[in-house]
């Protein structure tokens, strides 16, 4: 996994947070690839009795709603409709 550390420049090095991640979805990823990488493992875990959460976080207009809900019933449907199938 990768790690990214965010440092508060006003804290003189006293305040930083590190986040671990397992992958990055590029702009060329389609909805199926995003679902397989992000939601499918969490859905499998939930069906096995574990807790799971997908959190969509980012800048306004970056595609969070599209990734979660998608568009229509075809290939552009998002993680939530795919998880309900």
Tab-separated table of C-alpha atoms in Angstrom:
chain	number	residue	atom	x	y	z
A	1	UNK	CA	0.000	0.000	0.000
A	2	UNK	CA	0.959	3.614	-0.505
A	3	UNK	CA	1.029	6.300	2.151
A	4	UNK	CA	0.380	9.994	1.785
A	5	UNK	CA	1.136	12.450	4.591
A	6	UNK	CA	-0.607	15.789	4.864
A	7	UNK	CA	1.264	18.436	6.856
A	8	UNK	CA	-0.214	21.664	8.166
A	9	UNK	CA	2.266	24.359	7.080
A	10	UNK	CA	1.124	26.644	9.897
A	11	UNK	CA	1.819	24.115	12.664
A	12	UNK	CA	5.635	24.120	12.351
A	13	UNK	CA	5.655	20.346	11.848
A	14	UNK	CA	3.502	19.557	14.882
A	15	UNK	CA	0.386	18.568	12.968
A	16	UNK	CA	0.390	15.937	10.250
A	17	UNK	CA	-1.858	13.064	9.247
A	18	UNK	CA	-0.892	9.996	7.251
A	19	UNK	CA	-3.335	8.006	5.138
A	20	UNK	CA	-2.758	4.564	3.664
A	21	UNK	CA	-4.191	3.615	0.278
A	22	UNK	CA	-4.065	0.553	-1.934
A	23	UNK	CA	-4.597	2.138	-5.325
A	24	UNK	CA	-5.544	5.128	-7.419
A	25	UNK	CA	-8.336	5.218	-9.989
A	26	UNK	CA	-7.160	7.146	-13.001
A	27	UNK	CA	-9.253	9.324	-15.288
A	28	UNK	CA	-9.362	6.478	-17.810
A	29	UNK	CA	-11.079	4.059	-15.365
A	30	UNK	CA	-14.643	3.132	-16.289
A	31	UNK	CA	-17.425	2.521	-13.754
A	32	UNK	CA	-16.870	-1.259	-13.731
A	33	UNK	CA	-13.170	-0.858	-12.926
A	34	UNK	CA	-13.946	1.571	-10.102
A	35	UNK	CA	-16.552	-0.833	-8.702
A	36	UNK	CA	-14.172	-3.814	-8.837
A	37	UNK	CA	-11.322	-1.906	-7.207
A	38	UNK	CA	-13.263	0.024	-4.564
A	39	UNK	CA	-16.692	-1.383	-3.747
A	40	UNK	CA	-16.556	-5.081	-4.577
A	41	UNK	CA	-14.109	-6.064	-1.788
A	42	UNK	CA	-16.105	-4.051	0.758
A	43	UNK	CA	-19.383	-5.569	-0.418
A	44	UNK	CA	-17.895	-9.077	-0.180
A	45	UNK	CA	-16.762	-8.323	3.373
A	46	UNK	CA	-20.179	-6.970	4.354
A	47	UNK	CA	-21.854	-10.108	3.006
A	48	UNK	CA	-19.403	-12.115	5.132
A	49	UNK	CA	-20.506	-10.230	8.258
A	50	UNK	CA	-17.900	-7.473	8.478
A	51	UNK	CA	-18.576	-3.757	8.599
A	52	UNK	CA	-17.743	-1.724	5.523
A	53	UNK	CA	-17.927	1.825	4.254
A	54	UNK	CA	-17.134	3.586	0.995
A	55	UNK	CA	-16.446	7.264	1.556
A	56	UNK	CA	-16.449	9.587	-1.451
A	57	UNK	CA	-14.420	12.675	-0.599
A	58	UNK	CA	-13.047	15.355	-2.846
A	59	UNK	CA	-13.293	18.711	-4.489
A	60	UNK	CA	-16.622	19.969	-5.818
A	61	UNK	CA	-17.114	18.720	-9.356
A	62	UNK	CA	-14.541	15.935	-9.079
A	63	UNK	CA	-17.019	13.093	-9.783
A	64	UNK	CA	-18.013	11.754	-6.351
A	65	UNK	CA	-21.743	11.578	-7.126
A	66	UNK	CA	-21.082	10.077	-10.547
A	67	UNK	CA	-18.807	7.399	-9.040
A	68	UNK	CA	-21.354	6.436	-6.387
A	69	UNK	CA	-24.615	6.681	-8.365
A	70	UNK	CA	-23.544	6.806	-11.994
A	71	UNK	CA	-25.829	7.689	-14.830
A	72	UNK	CA	-28.671	5.551	-16.200
A	73	UNK	CA	-28.951	1.780	-16.088
A	74	UNK	CA	-26.199	0.819	-18.526
A	75	UNK	CA	-22.430	0.778	-18.315
A	76	UNK	CA	-22.390	4.203	-16.685
A	77	UNK	CA	-24.219	3.063	-13.525
A	78	UNK	CA	-22.197	3.674	-10.366
A	79	UNK	CA	-21.056	1.669	-7.361
A	80	UNK	CA	-24.380	1.753	-5.501
A	81	UNK	CA	-26.550	0.346	-8.314
A	82	UNK	CA	-23.889	-2.276	-9.068
A	83	UNK	CA	-23.741	-3.308	-5.398
A	84	UNK	CA	-27.533	-3.735	-5.333
A	85	UNK	CA	-27.466	-6.190	-8.267
